[in-house]
Every structure is written in structure tokens, then in C-alpha cells.
XYZ file of C-alpha atoms in Angstrom:
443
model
C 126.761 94.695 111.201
C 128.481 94.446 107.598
C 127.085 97.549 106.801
C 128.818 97.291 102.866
C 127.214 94.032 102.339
C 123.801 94.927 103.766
C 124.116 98.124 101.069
C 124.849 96.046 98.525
C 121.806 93.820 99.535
C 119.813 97.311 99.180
C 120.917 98.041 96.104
C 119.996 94.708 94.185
C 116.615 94.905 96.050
C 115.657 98.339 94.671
C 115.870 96.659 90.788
C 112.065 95.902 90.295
C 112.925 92.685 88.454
C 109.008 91.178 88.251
C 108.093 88.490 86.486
C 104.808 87.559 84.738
C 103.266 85.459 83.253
C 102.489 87.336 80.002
C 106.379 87.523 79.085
C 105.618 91.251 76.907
C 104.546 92.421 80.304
C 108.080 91.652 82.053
C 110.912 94.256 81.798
C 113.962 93.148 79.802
C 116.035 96.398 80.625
C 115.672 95.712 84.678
C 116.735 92.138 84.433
C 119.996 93.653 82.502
C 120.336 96.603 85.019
C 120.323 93.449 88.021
C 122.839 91.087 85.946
C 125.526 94.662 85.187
C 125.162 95.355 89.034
C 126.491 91.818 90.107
C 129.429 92.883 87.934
C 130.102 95.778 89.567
C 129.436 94.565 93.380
C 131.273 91.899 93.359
C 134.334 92.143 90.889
C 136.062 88.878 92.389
C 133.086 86.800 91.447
C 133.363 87.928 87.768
C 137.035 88.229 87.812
C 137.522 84.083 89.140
C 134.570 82.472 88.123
C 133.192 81.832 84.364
C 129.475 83.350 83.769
C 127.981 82.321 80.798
C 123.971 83.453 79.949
C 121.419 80.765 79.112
C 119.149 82.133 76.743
C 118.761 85.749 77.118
C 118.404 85.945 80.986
C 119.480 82.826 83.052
C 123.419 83.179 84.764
C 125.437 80.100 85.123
C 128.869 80.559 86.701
C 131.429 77.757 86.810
C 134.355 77.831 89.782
C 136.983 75.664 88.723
C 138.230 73.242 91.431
C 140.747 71.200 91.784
C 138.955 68.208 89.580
C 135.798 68.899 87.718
C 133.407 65.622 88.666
C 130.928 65.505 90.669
C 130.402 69.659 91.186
C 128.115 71.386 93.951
C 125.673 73.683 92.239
C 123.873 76.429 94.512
C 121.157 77.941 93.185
C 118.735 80.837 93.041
C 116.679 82.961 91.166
C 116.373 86.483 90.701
C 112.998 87.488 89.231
C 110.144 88.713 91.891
C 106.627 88.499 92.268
C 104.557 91.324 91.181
C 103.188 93.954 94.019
C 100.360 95.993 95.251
C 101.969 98.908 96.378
C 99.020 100.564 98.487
C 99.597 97.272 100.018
C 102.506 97.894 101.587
C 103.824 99.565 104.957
C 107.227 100.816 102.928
C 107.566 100.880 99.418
C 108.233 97.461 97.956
C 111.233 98.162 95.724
C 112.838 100.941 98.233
C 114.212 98.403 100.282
C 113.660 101.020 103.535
C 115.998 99.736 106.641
C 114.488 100.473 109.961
C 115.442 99.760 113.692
C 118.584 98.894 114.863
C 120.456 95.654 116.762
C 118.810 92.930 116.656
C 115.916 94.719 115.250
C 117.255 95.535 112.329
C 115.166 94.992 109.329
C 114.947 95.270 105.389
C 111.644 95.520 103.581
C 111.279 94.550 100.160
C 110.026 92.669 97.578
C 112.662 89.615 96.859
C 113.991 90.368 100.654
C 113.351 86.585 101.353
C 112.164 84.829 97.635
C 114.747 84.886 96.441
C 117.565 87.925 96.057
C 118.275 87.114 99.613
C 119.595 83.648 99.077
C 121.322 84.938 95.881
C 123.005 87.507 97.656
C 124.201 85.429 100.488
C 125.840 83.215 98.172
C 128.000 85.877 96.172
C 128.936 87.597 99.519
C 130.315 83.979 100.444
C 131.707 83.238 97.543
C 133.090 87.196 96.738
C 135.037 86.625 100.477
C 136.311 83.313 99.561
C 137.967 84.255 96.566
C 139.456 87.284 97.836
C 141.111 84.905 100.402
C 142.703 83.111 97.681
C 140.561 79.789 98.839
C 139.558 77.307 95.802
C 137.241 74.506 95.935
C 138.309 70.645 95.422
C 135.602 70.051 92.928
C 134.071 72.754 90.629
C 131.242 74.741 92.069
C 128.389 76.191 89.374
C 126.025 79.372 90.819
C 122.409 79.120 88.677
C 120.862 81.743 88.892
C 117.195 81.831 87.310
C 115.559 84.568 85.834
C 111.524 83.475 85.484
C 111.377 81.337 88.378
C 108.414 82.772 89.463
C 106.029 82.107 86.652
C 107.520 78.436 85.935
C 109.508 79.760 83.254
C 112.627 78.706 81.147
C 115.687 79.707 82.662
C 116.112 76.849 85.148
C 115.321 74.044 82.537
C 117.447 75.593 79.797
C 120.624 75.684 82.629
C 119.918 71.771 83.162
C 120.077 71.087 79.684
C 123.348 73.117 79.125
C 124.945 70.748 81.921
C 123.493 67.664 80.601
C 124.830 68.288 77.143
C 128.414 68.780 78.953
C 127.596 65.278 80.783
C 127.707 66.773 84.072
C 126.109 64.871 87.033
C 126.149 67.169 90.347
C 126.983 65.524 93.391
C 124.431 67.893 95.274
C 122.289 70.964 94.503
C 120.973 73.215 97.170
C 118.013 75.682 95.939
C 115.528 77.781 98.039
C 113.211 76.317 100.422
C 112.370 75.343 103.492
C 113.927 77.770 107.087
C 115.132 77.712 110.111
C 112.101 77.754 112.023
C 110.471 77.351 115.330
C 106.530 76.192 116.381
C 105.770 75.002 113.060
C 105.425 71.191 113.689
C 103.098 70.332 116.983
C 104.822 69.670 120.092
C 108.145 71.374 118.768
C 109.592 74.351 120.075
C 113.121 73.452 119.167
C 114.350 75.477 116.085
C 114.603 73.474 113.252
C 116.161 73.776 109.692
C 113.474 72.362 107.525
C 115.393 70.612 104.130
C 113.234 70.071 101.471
C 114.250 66.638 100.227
C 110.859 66.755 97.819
C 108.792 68.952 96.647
C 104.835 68.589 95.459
C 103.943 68.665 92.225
C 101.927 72.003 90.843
C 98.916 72.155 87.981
C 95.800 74.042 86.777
C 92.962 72.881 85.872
C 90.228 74.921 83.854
C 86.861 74.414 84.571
C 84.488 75.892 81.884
C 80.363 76.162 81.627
C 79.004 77.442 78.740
C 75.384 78.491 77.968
C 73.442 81.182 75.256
C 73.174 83.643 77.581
C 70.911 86.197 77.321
C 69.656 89.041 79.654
C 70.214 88.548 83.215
C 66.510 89.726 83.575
C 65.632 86.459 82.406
C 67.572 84.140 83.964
C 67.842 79.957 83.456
C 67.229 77.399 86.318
C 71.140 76.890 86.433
C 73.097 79.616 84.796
C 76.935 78.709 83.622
C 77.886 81.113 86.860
C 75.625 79.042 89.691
C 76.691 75.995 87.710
C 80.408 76.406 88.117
C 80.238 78.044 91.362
C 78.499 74.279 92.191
C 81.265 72.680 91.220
C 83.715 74.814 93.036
C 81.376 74.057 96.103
C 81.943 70.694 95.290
C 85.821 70.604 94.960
C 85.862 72.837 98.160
C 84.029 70.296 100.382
C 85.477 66.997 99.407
C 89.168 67.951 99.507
C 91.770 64.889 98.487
C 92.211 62.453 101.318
C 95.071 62.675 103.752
C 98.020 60.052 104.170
C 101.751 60.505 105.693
C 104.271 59.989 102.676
C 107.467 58.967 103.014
C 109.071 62.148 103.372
C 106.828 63.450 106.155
C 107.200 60.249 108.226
C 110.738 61.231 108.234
C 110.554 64.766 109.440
C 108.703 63.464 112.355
C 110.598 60.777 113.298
C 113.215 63.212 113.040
C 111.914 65.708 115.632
C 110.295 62.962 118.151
C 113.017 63.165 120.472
C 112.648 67.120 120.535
C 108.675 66.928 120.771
C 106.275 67.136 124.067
C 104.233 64.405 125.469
C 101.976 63.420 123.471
C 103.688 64.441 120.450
C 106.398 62.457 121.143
C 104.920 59.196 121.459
C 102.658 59.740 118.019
C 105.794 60.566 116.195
C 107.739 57.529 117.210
C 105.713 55.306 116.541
C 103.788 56.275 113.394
C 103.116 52.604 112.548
C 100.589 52.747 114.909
C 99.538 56.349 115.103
C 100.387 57.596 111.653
C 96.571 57.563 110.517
C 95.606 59.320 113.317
C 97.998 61.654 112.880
C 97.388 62.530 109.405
C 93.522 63.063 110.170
C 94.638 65.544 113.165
C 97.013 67.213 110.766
C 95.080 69.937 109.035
C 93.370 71.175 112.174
C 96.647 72.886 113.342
C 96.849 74.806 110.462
C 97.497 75.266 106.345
C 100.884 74.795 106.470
C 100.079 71.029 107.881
C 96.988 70.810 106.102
C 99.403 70.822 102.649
C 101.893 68.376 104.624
C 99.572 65.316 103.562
C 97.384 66.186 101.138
C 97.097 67.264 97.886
C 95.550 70.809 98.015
C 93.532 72.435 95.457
C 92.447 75.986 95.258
C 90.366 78.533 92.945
C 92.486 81.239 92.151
C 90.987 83.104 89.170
C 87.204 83.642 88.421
C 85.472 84.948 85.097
C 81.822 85.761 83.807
C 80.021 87.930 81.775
C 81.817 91.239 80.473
C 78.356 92.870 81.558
C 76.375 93.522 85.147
C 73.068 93.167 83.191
C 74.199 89.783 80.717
C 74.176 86.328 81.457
C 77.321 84.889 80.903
C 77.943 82.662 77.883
C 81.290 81.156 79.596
C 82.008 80.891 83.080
C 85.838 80.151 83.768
C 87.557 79.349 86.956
C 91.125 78.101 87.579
C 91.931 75.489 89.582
C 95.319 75.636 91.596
C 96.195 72.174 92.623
C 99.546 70.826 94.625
C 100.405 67.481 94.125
C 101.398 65.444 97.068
C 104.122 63.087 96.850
C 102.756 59.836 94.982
C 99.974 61.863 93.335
C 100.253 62.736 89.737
C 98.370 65.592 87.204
C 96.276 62.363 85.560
C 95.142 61.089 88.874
C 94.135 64.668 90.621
C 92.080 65.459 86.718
C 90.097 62.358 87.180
C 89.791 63.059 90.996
C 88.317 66.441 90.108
C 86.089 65.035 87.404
C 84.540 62.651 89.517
C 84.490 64.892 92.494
C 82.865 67.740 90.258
C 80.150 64.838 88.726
C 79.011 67.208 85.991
C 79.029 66.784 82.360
C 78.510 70.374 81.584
C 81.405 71.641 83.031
C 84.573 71.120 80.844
C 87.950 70.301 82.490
C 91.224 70.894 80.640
C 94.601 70.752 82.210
C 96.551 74.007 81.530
C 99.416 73.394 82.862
C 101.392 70.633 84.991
C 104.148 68.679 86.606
C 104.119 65.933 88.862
C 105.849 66.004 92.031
C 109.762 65.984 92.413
C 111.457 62.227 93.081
C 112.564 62.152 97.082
C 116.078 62.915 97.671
C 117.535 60.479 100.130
C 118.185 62.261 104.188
C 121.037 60.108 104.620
C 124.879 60.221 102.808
C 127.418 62.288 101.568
C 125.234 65.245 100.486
C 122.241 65.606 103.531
C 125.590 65.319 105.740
C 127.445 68.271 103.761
C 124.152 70.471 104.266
C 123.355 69.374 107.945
C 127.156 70.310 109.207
C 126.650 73.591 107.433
C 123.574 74.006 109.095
C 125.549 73.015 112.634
C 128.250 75.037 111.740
C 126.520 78.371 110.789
C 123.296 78.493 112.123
C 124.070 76.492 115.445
C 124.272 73.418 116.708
C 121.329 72.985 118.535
C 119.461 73.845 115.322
C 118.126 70.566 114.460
C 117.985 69.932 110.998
C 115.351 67.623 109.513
C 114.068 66.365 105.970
C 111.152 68.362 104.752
C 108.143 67.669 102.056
C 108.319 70.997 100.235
C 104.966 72.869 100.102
C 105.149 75.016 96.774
C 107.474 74.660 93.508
C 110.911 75.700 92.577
C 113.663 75.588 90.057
C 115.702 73.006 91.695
C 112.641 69.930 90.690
C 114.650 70.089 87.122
C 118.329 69.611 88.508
C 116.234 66.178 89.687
C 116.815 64.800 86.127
C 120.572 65.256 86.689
C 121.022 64.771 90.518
C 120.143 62.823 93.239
C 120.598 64.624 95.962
C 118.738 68.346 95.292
C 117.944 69.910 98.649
C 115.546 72.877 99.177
C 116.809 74.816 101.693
C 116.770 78.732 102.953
C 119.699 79.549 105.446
C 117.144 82.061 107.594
C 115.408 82.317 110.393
C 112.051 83.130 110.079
C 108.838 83.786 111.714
C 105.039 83.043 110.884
C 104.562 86.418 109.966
C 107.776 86.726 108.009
C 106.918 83.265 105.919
C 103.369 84.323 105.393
C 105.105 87.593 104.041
C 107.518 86.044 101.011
C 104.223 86.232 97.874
C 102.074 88.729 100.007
C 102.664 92.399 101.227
C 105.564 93.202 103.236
C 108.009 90.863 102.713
C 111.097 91.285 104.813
C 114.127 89.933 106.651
C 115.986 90.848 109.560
C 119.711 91.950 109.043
C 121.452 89.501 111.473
C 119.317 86.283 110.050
C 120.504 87.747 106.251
C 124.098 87.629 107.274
C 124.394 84.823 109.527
C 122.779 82.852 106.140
C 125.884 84.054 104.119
C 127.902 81.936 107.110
C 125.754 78.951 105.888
C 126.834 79.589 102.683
C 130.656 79.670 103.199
C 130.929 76.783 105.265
C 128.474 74.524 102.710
C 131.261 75.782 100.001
C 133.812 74.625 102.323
C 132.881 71.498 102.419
C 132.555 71.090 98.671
């Protein structure tokens, strides 16, 4: 075990950088305290390597290389999500170490999403420099700071580079794992690349009535009335189809599948409908694979047990599969809904990211990385991202943006990353620094 870089790790961990989405509510002060401990952990970094802030918060750092075209640009972000601390087997922000060997393990918030990743990369790049190596082409670390509540940061670093006219040849952001059991029929481990990513939006849906005391209630108060139309969006979710990028993780894996598996992933002209229909009854993970999801996440009423409610909010999480778009899912719900009464207003959202191609110069960097560091029977395959990220605005500017996580992790460890307990296992955390170095090598 590198016991100084697994302290280090610690350390960064235990600086309860949260983000939310009321920005008076985040902490200025820790997101300083997390940007002066880089400094001081890793001095080669900041002695080799120009860091310039975006805005108040967001770290870009330029490597010079040999030429300056066509850079690499890893990325990362270093706000949280916020906890429930009762929640939790160790304390979120203690970043407690237990077992040993294999078993070793670190638990803590940003374990996983997304210090991990940032970590890895500055322990590469920290030994790379201290061994006098420099890349051929520049190299640029971004490094959001409000990645978590779809903030600034990320945009405002794309921007900077555009200004400068700088087109990356490839950008590598969090992701998708190395993972095992998560597609039917596969048990081979597989590094899942995120070569898209759906697109994310909220809807609002709103009933309004006079209210009035809930001894004397209406036929349809504004609370049955919108719980009807959540009803509604819950039992006629979007329909299912296999888009492009999907079709390619499976005929991907088909040679490392089962019978039947095998046969329905080679030859999805034929059994690709099928296949999509059978889809969501393995699970939520392939549920999301090919369709666009929507979810309630936040309720409202009255302010009073004994009042009818004038208003009755909810909010309306929806993720945008590939060829879907916020205008076409708003009408979707408005016709699924099929209620006058209930208002719908789009508070937020983005369409899904353009597909990054799984062939050329920049999937092959990231797949020999993958051989190289992670194994070679670790087969790596393109990947329909399920939730957002930073890297959908370095699409504007690049063509090949990949989403990918250099770890190995379980169900329980995935389900972990915005719940309770989120943790990774010491040997998965440093053989992903490997992944790093050798994806830098290549650069």
C-alpha cells in the first residue's frame, strides 16, 4: 500500500466541500481550505504546471508540452453532495479506514464522486513530474467546483479555452467503472466508457385551488389532483428503443456473453426490439439504458394539517435519452398528464450530450490505458451515460469527451456514490492512479 498517498486521499476527504443548490447555503471558506491543501500535497503539481481560477472557485491547470495543439484535458470536480449523517455507518467527512489487504477500505463522502478521480490524477501527474517526464502536447487538469448542483464552474472553464481557440483532442471526465454483472449474460469485467450522456430537466407541475378547511373538502382537491397526475406519469413511462450508443455496448460484449445473450446481442437487427422490451425487467440501471426516465423528487402542500392547500407542487426529475429533447419529454408529459388544471413549467434543462465516436485516435488512447492499468482482460466498451456531468460542455469544444471512472466497483459500492456510505477500496483507488499515468503517457 502507498500509505502517503492514501493519507493524502484522507486528508482532502475530511474537507466537507458540499454543494447546494441555494449558493448562500454552500461554504466558501472549505472550498478555499480544499484548493490551499492541493498546494501543499502536491508541491510539483503547483511548482510545473500553471493553475489559474475561473471565477471564484473552478481550477484550470495547463502542462506545457512539447507543442500546444490539440491538448488532453482530464477532468474532475471537487464539490460533494450533501449528507445525512445518522445515515451513515462512519462519519461521512472522517474518512475512517478499516480492514486491511485487500480489504482495505475508505469511507467518505466524495470517496468515489468525485475527489477520488481528482486525486488519482494529481498523484499521477505529482509522480510524473518528479521524474522529470513532460508530455508531447499540453495537458489541462479542470477541476469543477459546483458540479453537483449543475453549476458554473465547468461552463465558465470551456469558455476560457474557447476564447484561447483551443480544440482538445480528447477529454476524459467521471463516469462509467470497471464493473462486473451489470449487463445480462456478462460476467466478464468490463470498463464501461461513457461516449454520451442523457440529457437532465425538471418539470413543475402545479394545481391551484381556494382552499379552505380541510373539514370541508372539494370533489378533487389540488393534492388528489396532482397526486393523479403523478399516477399518471408513473404508469405510462416513455417508450423503450436501443439508441445508437447502446447497440454498441452490446455488440461490444456479445462475444463475452452466455447463450442466449449472445445470440440477441449479435444480431440486434433482429432482436433489438425484443431486447429493449426485456430490458427494464433486469433492473434500474437497464431500465434508464433505453428510456427516458422520469421521477418525482420533491412534493409540497398546505403549510397546515387542518388547511386545504391552495398550491400543490411537485417536481418532476426527467433523463433524457439519447434523441429525446426537453420540448419533446414537456409535451410528452402534457399529454400523458391530460389535465388542464395542472400547470407545467420547465425549470430547468439540457438536452442530451452529442455521441462521441468508439473508434480512433482518442477511444484507442483510453482503451490501452484501460489494458495497460486495469488489465487486459478488462474489456472495455462504449457506454450511454445514465446521469449528468461536467464533461457534456467540453462537447461544444471536443469531439471525443469520454466519461470514464478508473475503479472497480460493486453494486453496493455504485448504489453508494449520492446515498449513505459511499466508499472505495484502497487497492481499486490506487490501481486507478495507474490508469491515470499511462492515459498521460500516451498524450
Amino acid at each position: 500500500m502507498d500509505t502517503a498517498a492514501v493519507e493524502r486521499l484522507r486528508e482532502l476527504l475530511r474537507i466537507p466541500t458540499v454543494s447546494h443548490a441555494a449558493p448562500a447555503e454552500s461554504d466558501a471558506a472549505h472550498l478555499s481550505r480544499f484548493r490551499e491543501t492541493l498546494r501543499r500535497l502536491y508541491p510539483r503539481v503547483h511548482s510545473e504546471l500553471e493553475l489559474e481560477l475561473v471565477g471564484e472557485h473552478a481550477m484550470l491547470y495547463r502542462w506545457p508540452g512539447r507543442a500546444p495543439d490539440a491538448p488532453l484535458v482530464l477532468m474532475a470536480h471537487y464539490d460533494v453532495v450533501p449528507v445525512v449523517p445518522d445515515e451513515w455507518t462512519h462519519p461521512p467527512f472522517d474518512a475512517v479506514l478499516t480492514g486491511d489487504g485487500a480489504e482495505a477500505t475508505i469511507h467518505a463522502r466524495g470517496a468515489v464522486d468525485d475527489k477520488g478521480s481528482l486525486v488519482a490524477i494529481l498523484e499521477a501527474v505529482e509522480a510524473l513530474v518528479d521524474e522529470g517526464w513532460r508530455p508531447a502536447r499540453d495537458v489541462y487538469l479542470a477541476f469543477g467546483h459546483d458540479e453537483e448542483v449543475a453549476g458554473l464552474g465547468a461552463p465558465a472553464i470551456v469558455e476560457v479555452l474557447r476564447d484561447r481557440g483551443i480544440r482538445p483532442a480528447l477529454v476524459v471526465d467521471e463516469g462509467g467503472a470497471v464493473v462486473s454483472g451489470a449487463v445480462p449474460g456478462v460476467e466478464v469485467e468490463t470498463a464501461m466508457i461513457g461516449v454520451a450522456e442523457r440529457g437532465v430537466m425538471t418539470l413543475d407541475l402545479t394545481a391551484r385551488e381556494a382552499g379552505g378547511h380541510a373539514s370541508t373538502p372539494p370533489p378533487l382537491p389540488a393534492t388528489a389532483r396532482l397526486a393523479r397526475a403523478i399516477d399518471r406519469l408513473h404508469r405510462r413511462p416513455a417508450p423503450v428503443r436501443l439508441v445508437p450508443p447502446v447497440r454498441a455496448m452490446f455488440r461490444t460484449l456479445a462475444p463475452h456473453a452466455r447463450e442466449p445473450f449472445r445470440f440477441v446481442f449479435a444480431n440486434l437487427a433482429v432482436t433489438g426490439a425484443l431486447l429493449a422490451r426485456a430490458l427494464p425487467r433486469f433492473g434500474a440501471e437497464t431500465n434508464a439504458l433505453v428510456r427516458t426516465t422520469a421521477v418525482v423528487t420533491e412534493l409540497s402542500g398546505a403549510d397546515g394539517e387542518n388547511v386545504l392547500a391552495t398550491t400543490a407542487r411537485a417536481a418532476v426529475n426527467i433523463r433524457l435519452l439519447t434523441g429525446d429533447s426537453v420540448a419533446a419529454a414537456t409535451e410528452r408529459a402534457r399529454r400523458t398528464i391530460a389535465d388542464p388544471h395542472i400547470d407545467i413549467a420547465v425549470r430547468h434543462g439540457s438536452d442530451p450530450s452529442p455521441v462521441s465516436p468508439w473508434r480512433g485516435e482518442g477511444w484507442r488512447r483510453v482503451a490501452t490505458a484501460v489494458a495497460s492499468a486495469l488489465g487486459a482482460d478488462v474489456v472495455a466498451t462504449p457506454y450511454l451515460q445514465l446521469g449528468a456531468s461536467d464533461s457534456r460542455w467540453f462537447t461544444a469544444i471536443c469531439e471525443n469527451v469520454y466519461r470514464f471512472a478508473p475503479f472497480r466497483l460493486t453494486a453496493s459500492e455504485r448504489e453508494a456514490l449520492h446515498a449513505h456510505d459511499e466508499r472505495i477500496r484502497v487497492d481499486v483507488w490506487l490501481r486507478g492512479i495507474g490508469f491515470y499515468r499511462d492515459l498521460l503517457r500516451l498524450s
